[in-house]
């Protein structure tokens, strides 16, 4: 993407997030039970959604890398970039959930199924990111990471359905619940949908940014390898005969 | 009414903005430099980093295992009042959690807490709570009490609000007192 296009994209994301903040903090009403604490909903739900989306993209890119016919170095880099954004948003989901839980539930944290499986998701992909920095050759590392990404992705549906499968402290889904009957009032629903849209844009922006950096870093690494070889060769040549 | 609701909201929004501003490099830009002077040394540095990241990966696996162990005890985070009463003889006085809706007009303050009735699925029990109450503890509130049985009374040391997934402004809200506050959750 060209420099100007990237700048305009960034500006669009910033405006979308600004509108989200105005809708969430001023326009939308408070809740009958929770009062103003409900406003954390408009961050907690979008960040959780982005975490799901990011790890899905990582899994998809990993499959594309594993299949020989579609294998391209970019898929591996995309998997890494998306996982990194996913980890940031999983972390935000956990912290925002805690900040919401304290005033409403009366507790910062409980080891219930939804909270624990989400924390597990965070550490699975943190481990994945660490794994990406180990290994000798690009092929070896790519294969190891792609398989790890697919195994870790198994936790995403577990996180999502945990509130239906087990009796948890965390509430069930508001929009995508078992009855597929959204239980959220009009302008609150509009705010939530807008926030999810804005965060999806933000996700796309962050991933393309991170992908570009990863491509540059890889180029740098290749170039440094060349330089290192040249330096070694030079060092051996100056040895006096 | 929840005290300091806006404080939690502000911290949440501020923190999110800070994390994103840092991650995009908009704020706190940091130039990454390597101490190693030559490319050969930089390659060696990378190799050392690989070992460090292997250790981090292993620590993450350890954290996952530890959390799975913690979760095992909490897969069923609470029993509903009807389930808990059915299992009362079996559970004895072991530590557990019980969930239901507070019966309106039954909250009576005691010396070190409150006594109230909790209902779910047509079954009602008395809860003797010792300790503080969360902000949203009131008539009809969906409550999970942490404690144990003593005879037919449940002794609670901690109350948690398990709110539903319905959101609506005060003007639209009908005053409801559901017989089964967790009906969505089976």
CSV table of C-alpha atoms in Angstrom, one decimal:
chain,number,residue,atom,x,y,z
A,1,UNK,CA,0.0,0.0,0.0
A,2,UNK,CA,1.2,3.5,-0.8
A,3,UNK,CA,2.2,5.9,1.9
A,4,UNK,CA,-0.7,8.2,1.3
A,5,UNK,CA,-3.3,5.4,1.1
A,6,UNK,CA,-2.0,4.1,4.4
A,7,UNK,CA,-2.3,7.5,6.0
A,8,UNK,CA,-5.9,8.0,4.7
A,9,UNK,CA,-6.8,4.5,6.0
A,10,UNK,CA,-5.3,5.5,9.4
A,11,UNK,CA,-7.3,8.7,9.4
A,12,UNK,CA,-10.6,6.8,8.6
A,13,UNK,CA,-9.9,4.4,11.5
A,14,UNK,CA,-9.3,7.3,13.8
A,15,UNK,CA,-12.5,9.0,12.8
A,16,UNK,CA,-14.5,5.7,13.2
A,17,UNK,CA,-13.1,5.3,16.7
A,18,UNK,CA,-13.8,8.9,17.6
A,19,UNK,CA,-17.5,8.5,16.6
A,20,UNK,CA,-17.6,5.2,18.6
A,21,UNK,CA,-16.4,7.0,21.7
A,22,UNK,CA,-19.0,9.8,21.2
A,23,UNK,CA,-21.8,7.2,20.7
A,24,UNK,CA,-20.7,5.1,23.6
A,25,UNK,CA,-19.9,7.8,26.2
A,26,UNK,CA,-22.6,10.5,25.3
A,27,UNK,CA,-25.3,9.4,22.9
A,28,UNK,CA,-26.2,5.9,24.2
A,29,UNK,CA,-28.3,5.8,27.3
A,30,UNK,CA,-27.4,4.2,30.6
A,31,UNK,CA,-28.7,0.8,31.6
A,32,UNK,CA,-31.6,0.1,33.9
A,33,UNK,CA,-29.5,-2.3,36.1
A,34,UNK,CA,-25.9,-1.2,35.6
A,35,UNK,CA,-26.2,2.5,35.1
A,36,UNK,CA,-23.2,4.0,33.4
A,37,UNK,CA,-21.0,0.9,33.9
A,38,UNK,CA,-22.7,-0.5,30.8
A,39,UNK,CA,-20.6,1.7,28.6
A,40,UNK,CA,-17.7,-0.7,29.0
A,41,UNK,CA,-19.8,-3.1,26.9
A,42,UNK,CA,-18.9,-1.0,23.8
A,43,UNK,CA,-15.2,-1.8,24.2
A,44,UNK,CA,-15.3,-5.3,25.8
A,45,UNK,CA,-17.5,-6.9,23.1
A,46,UNK,CA,-15.6,-5.4,20.1
A,47,UNK,CA,-12.2,-6.3,21.5
A,48,UNK,CA,-13.3,-9.9,22.1
A,49,UNK,CA,-14.7,-10.1,18.6
A,50,UNK,CA,-11.4,-8.8,17.1
A,51,UNK,CA,-9.5,-11.5,19.1
A,52,UNK,CA,-11.7,-14.2,17.6
A,53,UNK,CA,-11.3,-12.7,14.1
A,54,UNK,CA,-7.6,-12.3,14.4
A,55,UNK,CA,-7.0,-15.9,15.5
A,56,UNK,CA,-9.3,-17.1,12.7
A,57,UNK,CA,-7.1,-15.2,10.2
A,58,UNK,CA,-4.0,-16.7,11.8
A,59,UNK,CA,-5.5,-20.2,11.5
A,60,UNK,CA,-6.5,-19.6,7.8
A,61,UNK,CA,-3.1,-18.1,6.9
A,62,UNK,CA,-1.4,-21.1,8.6
A,63,UNK,CA,-3.5,-23.6,6.5
A,64,UNK,CA,-2.6,-21.7,3.3
A,65,UNK,CA,1.1,-21.9,4.3
A,66,UNK,CA,0.9,-25.6,5.1
A,67,UNK,CA,-0.8,-26.5,1.8
A,68,UNK,CA,2.1,-26.8,-0.7
A,69,UNK,CA,0.1,-25.4,-3.6
A,70,UNK,CA,-0.7,-22.2,-1.8
A,71,UNK,CA,2.5,-21.8,0.2
A,72,UNK,CA,3.9,-18.3,0.2
A,73,UNK,CA,6.1,-16.6,2.7
A,74,UNK,CA,3.5,-13.8,3.1
A,75,UNK,CA,1.0,-16.3,4.7
A,76,UNK,CA,3.5,-17.0,7.5
A,77,UNK,CA,4.0,-13.3,8.1
A,78,UNK,CA,0.3,-12.6,8.0
A,79,UNK,CA,-0.3,-15.4,10.5
A,80,UNK,CA,2.2,-13.8,12.8
A,81,UNK,CA,0.9,-10.2,12.4
A,82,UNK,CA,-2.7,-11.2,13.0
A,83,UNK,CA,-1.8,-13.3,16.1
A,84,UNK,CA,0.1,-10.3,17.5
A,85,UNK,CA,-2.9,-8.0,17.1
A,86,UNK,CA,-5.1,-10.8,18.5
A,87,UNK,CA,-3.0,-11.1,21.6
A,88,UNK,CA,-3.2,-7.3,22.2
A,89,UNK,CA,-7.0,-7.5,21.9
A,90,UNK,CA,-7.3,-10.6,24.1
A,91,UNK,CA,-5.3,-8.8,26.7
A,92,UNK,CA,-7.6,-5.7,26.4
A,93,UNK,CA,-10.7,-7.9,26.6
A,94,UNK,CA,-9.4,-9.5,29.9
A,95,UNK,CA,-8.5,-6.1,31.5
A,96,UNK,CA,-11.7,-4.4,30.3
A,97,UNK,CA,-13.8,-7.3,31.5
A,98,UNK,CA,-12.1,-7.1,34.9
A,99,UNK,CA,-12.8,-3.3,35.0
A,100,UNK,CA,-16.5,-4.0,34.2
A,101,UNK,CA,-16.8,-7.0,36.5
A,102,UNK,CA,-15.6,-5.1,39.6
A,103,UNK,CA,-18.5,-2.5,39.7
A,104,UNK,CA,-21.2,-4.9,38.4
A,105,UNK,CA,-20.5,-8.3,39.7
A,106,UNK,CA,-18.5,-7.1,42.7
A,107,UNK,CA,-15.3,-9.1,41.9
A,108,UNK,CA,-12.3,-8.3,39.7
A,109,UNK,CA,-11.7,-11.9,38.7
A,110,UNK,CA,-13.1,-15.4,39.1
A,111,UNK,CA,-11.9,-18.7,37.6
A,112,UNK,CA,-15.2,-19.4,35.9
A,113,UNK,CA,-15.2,-21.2,32.5
A,114,UNK,CA,-15.5,-18.1,30.2
A,115,UNK,CA,-12.8,-16.1,32.1
A,116,UNK,CA,-10.4,-19.0,32.4
A,117,UNK,CA,-10.7,-20.2,28.8
A,118,UNK,CA,-10.1,-16.6,27.6
A,119,UNK,CA,-7.0,-16.3,29.8
A,120,UNK,CA,-5.8,-19.6,28.3
A,121,UNK,CA,-6.4,-18.2,24.8
A,122,UNK,CA,-4.1,-15.2,25.8
A,123,UNK,CA,-1.3,-17.5,26.9
A,124,UNK,CA,-1.6,-20.0,24.0
A,125,UNK,CA,-1.1,-17.2,21.5
A,126,UNK,CA,1.6,-15.5,23.6
A,127,UNK,CA,3.4,-18.8,23.5
A,128,UNK,CA,2.8,-18.9,19.7
A,129,UNK,CA,4.4,-15.5,19.3
A,130,UNK,CA,7.4,-16.7,21.3
A,131,UNK,CA,7.6,-19.8,19.2
A,132,UNK,CA,7.7,-17.7,16.1
A,133,UNK,CA,11.1,-16.3,17.2
A,134,UNK,CA,12.7,-19.7,17.7
A,135,UNK,CA,13.9,-22.4,15.2
A,136,UNK,CA,16.7,-22.4,12.7
A,137,UNK,CA,15.4,-22.3,9.2
A,138,UNK,CA,12.3,-20.4,7.9
A,139,UNK,CA,10.7,-23.6,6.7
A,140,UNK,CA,11.2,-25.5,10.0
A,141,UNK,CA,9.9,-22.5,11.9
A,142,UNK,CA,7.0,-21.9,9.6
A,143,UNK,CA,5.8,-25.5,9.9
A,144,UNK,CA,6.1,-25.7,13.6
A,145,UNK,CA,4.2,-22.4,14.0
A,146,UNK,CA,1.5,-23.2,11.6
A,147,UNK,CA,0.7,-26.4,13.4
A,148,UNK,CA,0.8,-24.6,16.8
A,149,UNK,CA,-1.6,-22.0,15.5
A,150,UNK,CA,-4.1,-24.6,14.4
A,151,UNK,CA,-4.0,-26.4,17.8
A,152,UNK,CA,-4.4,-23.1,19.7
A,153,UNK,CA,-7.4,-22.1,17.5
A,154,UNK,CA,-9.3,-25.0,19.1
A,155,UNK,CA,-9.7,-22.8,22.2
A,156,UNK,CA,-11.7,-20.1,20.3
A,157,UNK,CA,-15.0,-22.1,19.9
A,158,UNK,CA,-14.5,-23.3,23.5
A,159,UNK,CA,-14.3,-19.7,24.7
A,160,UNK,CA,-17.3,-18.7,22.7
A,161,UNK,CA,-19.6,-21.6,23.8
A,162,UNK,CA,-18.3,-21.9,27.3
A,163,UNK,CA,-21.2,-19.8,28.6
A,164,UNK,CA,-23.7,-22.2,27.0
A,165,UNK,CA,-22.0,-25.4,27.8
A,166,UNK,CA,-21.3,-24.7,31.5
A,167,UNK,CA,-23.0,-22.8,34.3
A,168,UNK,CA,-20.7,-19.7,34.4
A,169,UNK,CA,-20.6,-16.4,36.2
A,170,UNK,CA,-20.2,-14.7,32.9
A,171,UNK,CA,-23.5,-13.9,31.2
A,172,UNK,CA,-24.5,-15.6,27.9
A,173,UNK,CA,-24.3,-13.9,24.5
A,174,UNK,CA,-26.6,-10.9,24.0
A,175,UNK,CA,-26.7,-10.9,20.1
A,176,UNK,CA,-25.6,-14.4,19.1
A,177,UNK,CA,-27.3,-16.3,21.9
A,178,UNK,CA,-28.9,-19.8,21.7
A,179,UNK,CA,-32.3,-18.4,20.8
A,180,UNK,CA,-30.8,-15.9,18.3
A,181,UNK,CA,-32.8,-13.3,19.9
A,182,UNK,CA,-30.9,-10.1,20.6
A,183,UNK,CA,-31.7,-8.7,24.0
A,184,UNK,CA,-30.4,-5.1,23.6
A,185,UNK,CA,-32.3,-1.9,23.2
A,186,UNK,CA,-32.3,0.1,19.9
A,187,UNK,CA,-29.7,2.8,20.4
A,188,UNK,CA,-27.5,0.6,22.5
A,189,UNK,CA,-27.6,-2.0,19.7
A,190,UNK,CA,-26.7,0.7,17.1
A,191,UNK,CA,-23.7,1.8,19.2
A,192,UNK,CA,-22.5,-1.8,19.7
A,193,UNK,CA,-22.8,-2.6,16.0
A,194,UNK,CA,-21.0,0.6,15.1
A,195,UNK,CA,-18.3,-0.1,17.6
A,196,UNK,CA,-17.8,-3.6,16.2
A,197,UNK,CA,-17.5,-2.1,12.7
A,198,UNK,CA,-15.0,0.5,13.8
A,199,UNK,CA,-12.8,-2.1,15.6
A,200,UNK,CA,-12.9,-4.4,12.6
A,201,UNK,CA,-11.5,-1.5,10.5
A,202,UNK,CA,-8.9,-0.9,13.2
A,203,UNK,CA,-7.9,-4.6,13.1
A,204,UNK,CA,-7.4,-4.4,9.3
A,205,UNK,CA,-5.3,-1.3,9.7
A,206,UNK,CA,-3.1,-2.8,12.4
A,207,UNK,CA,-2.6,-6.0,10.6
A,208,UNK,CA,-1.5,-4.4,7.3
A,209,UNK,CA,0.9,-2.1,9.4
A,210,UNK,CA,2.3,-5.1,11.3
A,211,UNK,CA,2.6,-7.1,8.1
A,212,UNK,CA,4.6,-4.3,6.4
A,213,UNK,CA,7.0,-4.1,9.4
A,214,UNK,CA,7.4,-7.9,9.3
A,215,UNK,CA,8.3,-7.8,5.6
A,216,UNK,CA,10.9,-5.1,6.2
A,217,UNK,CA,12.3,-7.0,9.2
A,218,UNK,CA,12.7,-10.1,7.1
A,219,UNK,CA,14.4,-8.2,4.4
A,220,UNK,CA,16.8,-6.7,7.0
A,221,UNK,CA,17.6,-10.1,8.4
A,222,UNK,CA,18.4,-11.5,5.0
A,223,UNK,CA,20.6,-8.5,4.3
A,224,UNK,CA,22.4,-8.8,7.6
A,225,UNK,CA,23.1,-12.4,6.9
A,226,UNK,CA,24.8,-11.4,3.7
A,227,UNK,CA,26.7,-8.7,5.5
A,228,UNK,CA,27.8,-11.1,8.2
A,229,UNK,CA,29.1,-13.6,5.5
A,230,UNK,CA,30.9,-10.8,3.8
A,231,UNK,CA,32.5,-9.7,7.0
A,232,UNK,CA,33.7,-13.2,7.8
A,233,UNK,CA,35.1,-13.6,4.4
A,234,UNK,CA,36.9,-10.3,4.6
A,235,UNK,CA,38.3,-11.2,8.1
A,236,UNK,CA,39.8,-14.4,6.8
A,237,UNK,CA,41.3,-12.7,3.7
A,238,UNK,CA,43.4,-10.2,5.7
A,239,UNK,CA,45.2,-13.0,7.6
A,240,UNK,CA,48.9,-12.5,6.7
A,241,UNK,CA,50.4,-15.3,4.7
B,1,UNK,CA,-26.7,2.7,41.8
B,2,UNK,CA,-23.1,1.7,41.3
B,3,UNK,CA,-20.6,4.1,43.0
B,4,UNK,CA,-17.8,5.4,40.8
B,5,UNK,CA,-19.2,3.8,37.7
B,6,UNK,CA,-17.6,6.6,35.6
B,7,UNK,CA,-14.2,6.0,37.1
B,8,UNK,CA,-14.2,2.4,35.8
B,9,UNK,CA,-15.5,3.5,32.4
B,10,UNK,CA,-12.8,6.3,32.2
B,11,UNK,CA,-10.0,4.0,33.2
B,12,UNK,CA,-11.2,1.4,30.6
B,13,UNK,CA,-11.5,3.9,27.7
B,14,UNK,CA,-8.2,5.7,28.7
B,15,UNK,CA,-6.3,2.4,28.9
B,16,UNK,CA,-7.6,1.2,25.6
B,17,UNK,CA,-6.6,4.5,24.0
B,18,UNK,CA,-3.1,4.3,25.6
B,19,UNK,CA,-2.5,0.7,24.4
B,20,UNK,CA,-3.6,1.5,20.8
B,21,UNK,CA,-1.5,4.8,20.7
B,22,UNK,CA,1.5,2.9,21.9
B,23,UNK,CA,1.0,-0.1,19.6
B,24,UNK,CA,0.5,2.0,16.4
B,25,UNK,CA,3.7,4.0,17.3
B,26,UNK,CA,1.7,7.2,17.6
B,27,UNK,CA,2.9,7.7,21.1
B,28,UNK,CA,6.1,6.6,22.9
B,29,UNK,CA,8.0,5.9,19.7
B,30,UNK,CA,11.1,4.0,20.5
B,31,UNK,CA,14.1,3.5,18.2
B,32,UNK,CA,15.2,-0.1,18.3
B,33,UNK,CA,19.0,-0.3,18.2
B,34,UNK,CA,21.3,-3.2,18.6
B,35,UNK,CA,24.4,-3.0,20.9
B,36,UNK,CA,26.3,-5.3,18.6
B,37,UNK,CA,28.6,-3.4,16.3
B,38,UNK,CA,29.2,-5.9,13.6
B,39,UNK,CA,26.7,-8.1,11.6
B,40,UNK,CA,28.4,-11.2,12.9
B,41,UNK,CA,27.7,-10.1,16.4
B,42,UNK,CA,24.1,-9.3,15.6
B,43,UNK,CA,23.6,-12.8,14.2
B,44,UNK,CA,25.0,-14.2,17.5
B,45,UNK,CA,22.6,-11.9,19.4
B,46,UNK,CA,19.6,-13.3,17.4
B,47,UNK,CA,20.7,-16.8,18.4
B,48,UNK,CA,20.7,-15.9,22.1
B,49,UNK,CA,17.3,-14.3,21.7
B,50,UNK,CA,16.0,-17.6,20.3
B,51,UNK,CA,16.8,-19.4,23.5
B,52,UNK,CA,15.1,-16.7,25.5
B,53,UNK,CA,11.9,-17.0,23.4
B,54,UNK,CA,11.9,-20.8,23.8
B,55,UNK,CA,11.8,-20.3,27.6
B,56,UNK,CA,8.9,-17.8,27.3
B,57,UNK,CA,7.0,-20.4,25.1
B,58,UNK,CA,7.5,-23.0,27.8
B,59,UNK,CA,6.4,-20.7,30.5
B,60,UNK,CA,3.2,-20.0,28.5
B,61,UNK,CA,2.4,-23.7,28.3
B,62,UNK,CA,2.9,-23.9,32.0
B,63,UNK,CA,0.5,-21.1,32.6
B,64,UNK,CA,-2.1,-22.8,30.4
B,65,UNK,CA,-1.8,-26.1,32.4
B,66,UNK,CA,-2.0,-24.3,35.7
B,67,UNK,CA,-5.3,-22.5,34.6
B,68,UNK,CA,-6.8,-25.8,33.3
B,69,UNK,CA,-6.3,-27.2,36.8
B,70,UNK,CA,-7.9,-24.0,38.4
B,71,UNK,CA,-10.8,-24.2,36.0
B,72,UNK,CA,-11.6,-27.9,36.7
B,73,UNK,CA,-12.9,-26.9,40.1
B,74,UNK,CA,-15.1,-24.1,38.6
B,75,UNK,CA,-16.6,-25.6,35.4
B,76,UNK,CA,-19.9,-25.6,37.3
B,77,UNK,CA,-19.4,-22.2,38.9
B,78,UNK,CA,-22.6,-22.4,40.9
B,79,UNK,CA,-25.6,-24.6,41.4
B,80,UNK,CA,-29.0,-23.1,41.0
B,81,UNK,CA,-31.2,-23.1,44.1
B,82,UNK,CA,-33.3,-26.0,42.8
B,83,UNK,CA,-30.1,-28.0,41.9
B,84,UNK,CA,-28.5,-27.2,45.2
B,85,UNK,CA,-31.5,-28.2,47.3
B,86,UNK,CA,-31.8,-31.5,45.3
B,87,UNK,CA,-28.1,-32.2,46.0
B,88,UNK,CA,-28.1,-30.9,49.6
B,89,UNK,CA,-27.7,-34.3,51.3
B,90,UNK,CA,-25.0,-35.2,49.0
B,91,UNK,CA,-23.1,-31.9,49.3
B,92,UNK,CA,-23.1,-31.9,53.1
B,93,UNK,CA,-21.2,-28.9,54.4
B,94,UNK,CA,-18.6,-28.7,51.6
B,95,UNK,CA,-17.7,-25.3,50.1
B,96,UNK,CA,-19.9,-24.4,47.1
B,97,UNK,CA,-21.9,-21.7,45.4
B,98,UNK,CA,-25.6,-21.2,45.0
B,99,UNK,CA,-27.4,-18.9,42.5
B,100,UNK,CA,-30.9,-17.5,42.3
B,101,UNK,CA,-32.9,-14.2,42.6
B,102,UNK,CA,-33.4,-12.3,45.8
B,103,UNK,CA,-37.0,-12.5,46.9
B,104,UNK,CA,-38.4,-8.9,47.3
B,105,UNK,CA,-38.8,-7.7,50.8
B,106,UNK,CA,-36.8,-10.5,52.4
B,107,UNK,CA,-33.5,-8.6,52.9
B,108,UNK,CA,-32.9,-8.1,56.7
B,109,UNK,CA,-29.6,-6.6,57.9
B,110,UNK,CA,-27.8,-8.6,60.6
B,111,UNK,CA,-24.9,-7.8,62.9
B,112,UNK,CA,-22.2,-8.8,60.3
B,113,UNK,CA,-24.1,-8.9,57.0
B,114,UNK,CA,-27.7,-9.7,55.9
B,115,UNK,CA,-30.2,-12.5,55.8
B,116,UNK,CA,-32.4,-12.9,52.8
B,117,UNK,CA,-34.3,-15.5,50.7
B,118,UNK,CA,-33.1,-16.7,47.4
B,119,UNK,CA,-35.4,-18.3,44.8
B,120,UNK,CA,-35.0,-20.2,41.5
B,121,UNK,CA,-37.1,-22.8,39.7
B,122,UNK,CA,-39.9,-22.5,42.3
B,123,UNK,CA,-37.6,-23.4,45.2
B,124,UNK,CA,-36.6,-20.9,47.9
B,125,UNK,CA,-33.9,-21.0,50.5
B,126,UNK,CA,-32.7,-18.7,53.3
B,127,UNK,CA,-29.2,-17.3,52.9
B,128,UNK,CA,-27.3,-16.1,56.0
B,129,UNK,CA,-24.7,-13.8,54.7
B,130,UNK,CA,-21.6,-12.6,56.6
B,131,UNK,CA,-19.7,-9.9,55.0
B,132,UNK,CA,-20.2,-7.0,52.6
B,133,UNK,CA,-22.7,-6.8,49.8
B,134,UNK,CA,-22.0,-5.8,46.1
B,135,UNK,CA,-23.4,-2.5,44.9
B,136,UNK,CA,-26.2,-4.1,42.9
B,137,UNK,CA,-27.4,-6.4,45.7
B,138,UNK,CA,-31.2,-5.6,46.0
B,139,UNK,CA,-34.6,-7.1,45.6
B,140,UNK,CA,-34.8,-9.4,42.6
B,141,UNK,CA,-31.0,-9.2,42.0
B,142,UNK,CA,-29.5,-12.3,40.4
B,143,UNK,CA,-27.1,-13.4,43.1
B,144,UNK,CA,-24.4,-16.1,43.5
B,145,UNK,CA,-23.6,-16.8,47.1
B,146,UNK,CA,-20.3,-18.5,48.0
B,147,UNK,CA,-20.4,-20.6,51.2
B,148,UNK,CA,-21.8,-23.9,52.5
B,149,UNK,CA,-25.0,-25.5,53.9
B,150,UNK,CA,-25.7,-25.4,57.6
B,151,UNK,CA,-28.9,-27.5,58.0
B,152,UNK,CA,-31.4,-26.0,55.5
B,153,UNK,CA,-29.8,-22.5,55.7
B,154,UNK,CA,-27.0,-21.6,53.4
B,155,UNK,CA,-24.1,-19.8,55.1
B,156,UNK,CA,-22.5,-17.3,52.7
B,157,UNK,CA,-19.2,-15.5,53.1
B,158,UNK,CA,-19.3,-13.7,49.7
B,159,UNK,CA,-21.9,-12.5,47.3
B,160,UNK,CA,-21.4,-12.0,43.6
B,161,UNK,CA,-23.9,-10.5,41.2
B,162,UNK,CA,-24.5,-12.6,38.1
B,163,UNK,CA,-26.2,-10.1,35.8
B,164,UNK,CA,-28.1,-11.1,32.7
B,165,UNK,CA,-27.3,-10.3,29.1
B,166,UNK,CA,-30.2,-7.9,28.6
B,167,UNK,CA,-29.5,-4.2,28.1
B,168,UNK,CA,-32.1,-1.5,28.1
B,169,UNK,CA,-32.4,2.1,29.3
B,170,UNK,CA,-34.3,2.8,32.6
B,171,UNK,CA,-37.3,4.3,30.8
B,172,UNK,CA,-37.9,1.1,28.9
B,173,UNK,CA,-37.3,-1.4,31.7
B,174,UNK,CA,-40.3,-3.2,33.1
B,175,UNK,CA,-39.9,-3.9,36.8
B,176,UNK,CA,-39.4,-7.6,36.6
B,177,UNK,CA,-38.7,-10.2,39.2
B,178,UNK,CA,-38.0,-13.4,37.3
B,179,UNK,CA,-38.8,-16.7,39.0
B,180,UNK,CA,-35.8,-18.1,37.1
B,181,UNK,CA,-33.1,-15.5,36.7
B,182,UNK,CA,-30.8,-17.9,34.9
B,183,UNK,CA,-33.3,-19.4,32.5
B,184,UNK,CA,-31.1,-18.5,29.6
B,185,UNK,CA,-28.4,-20.6,31.0
B,186,UNK,CA,-30.2,-23.9,31.3
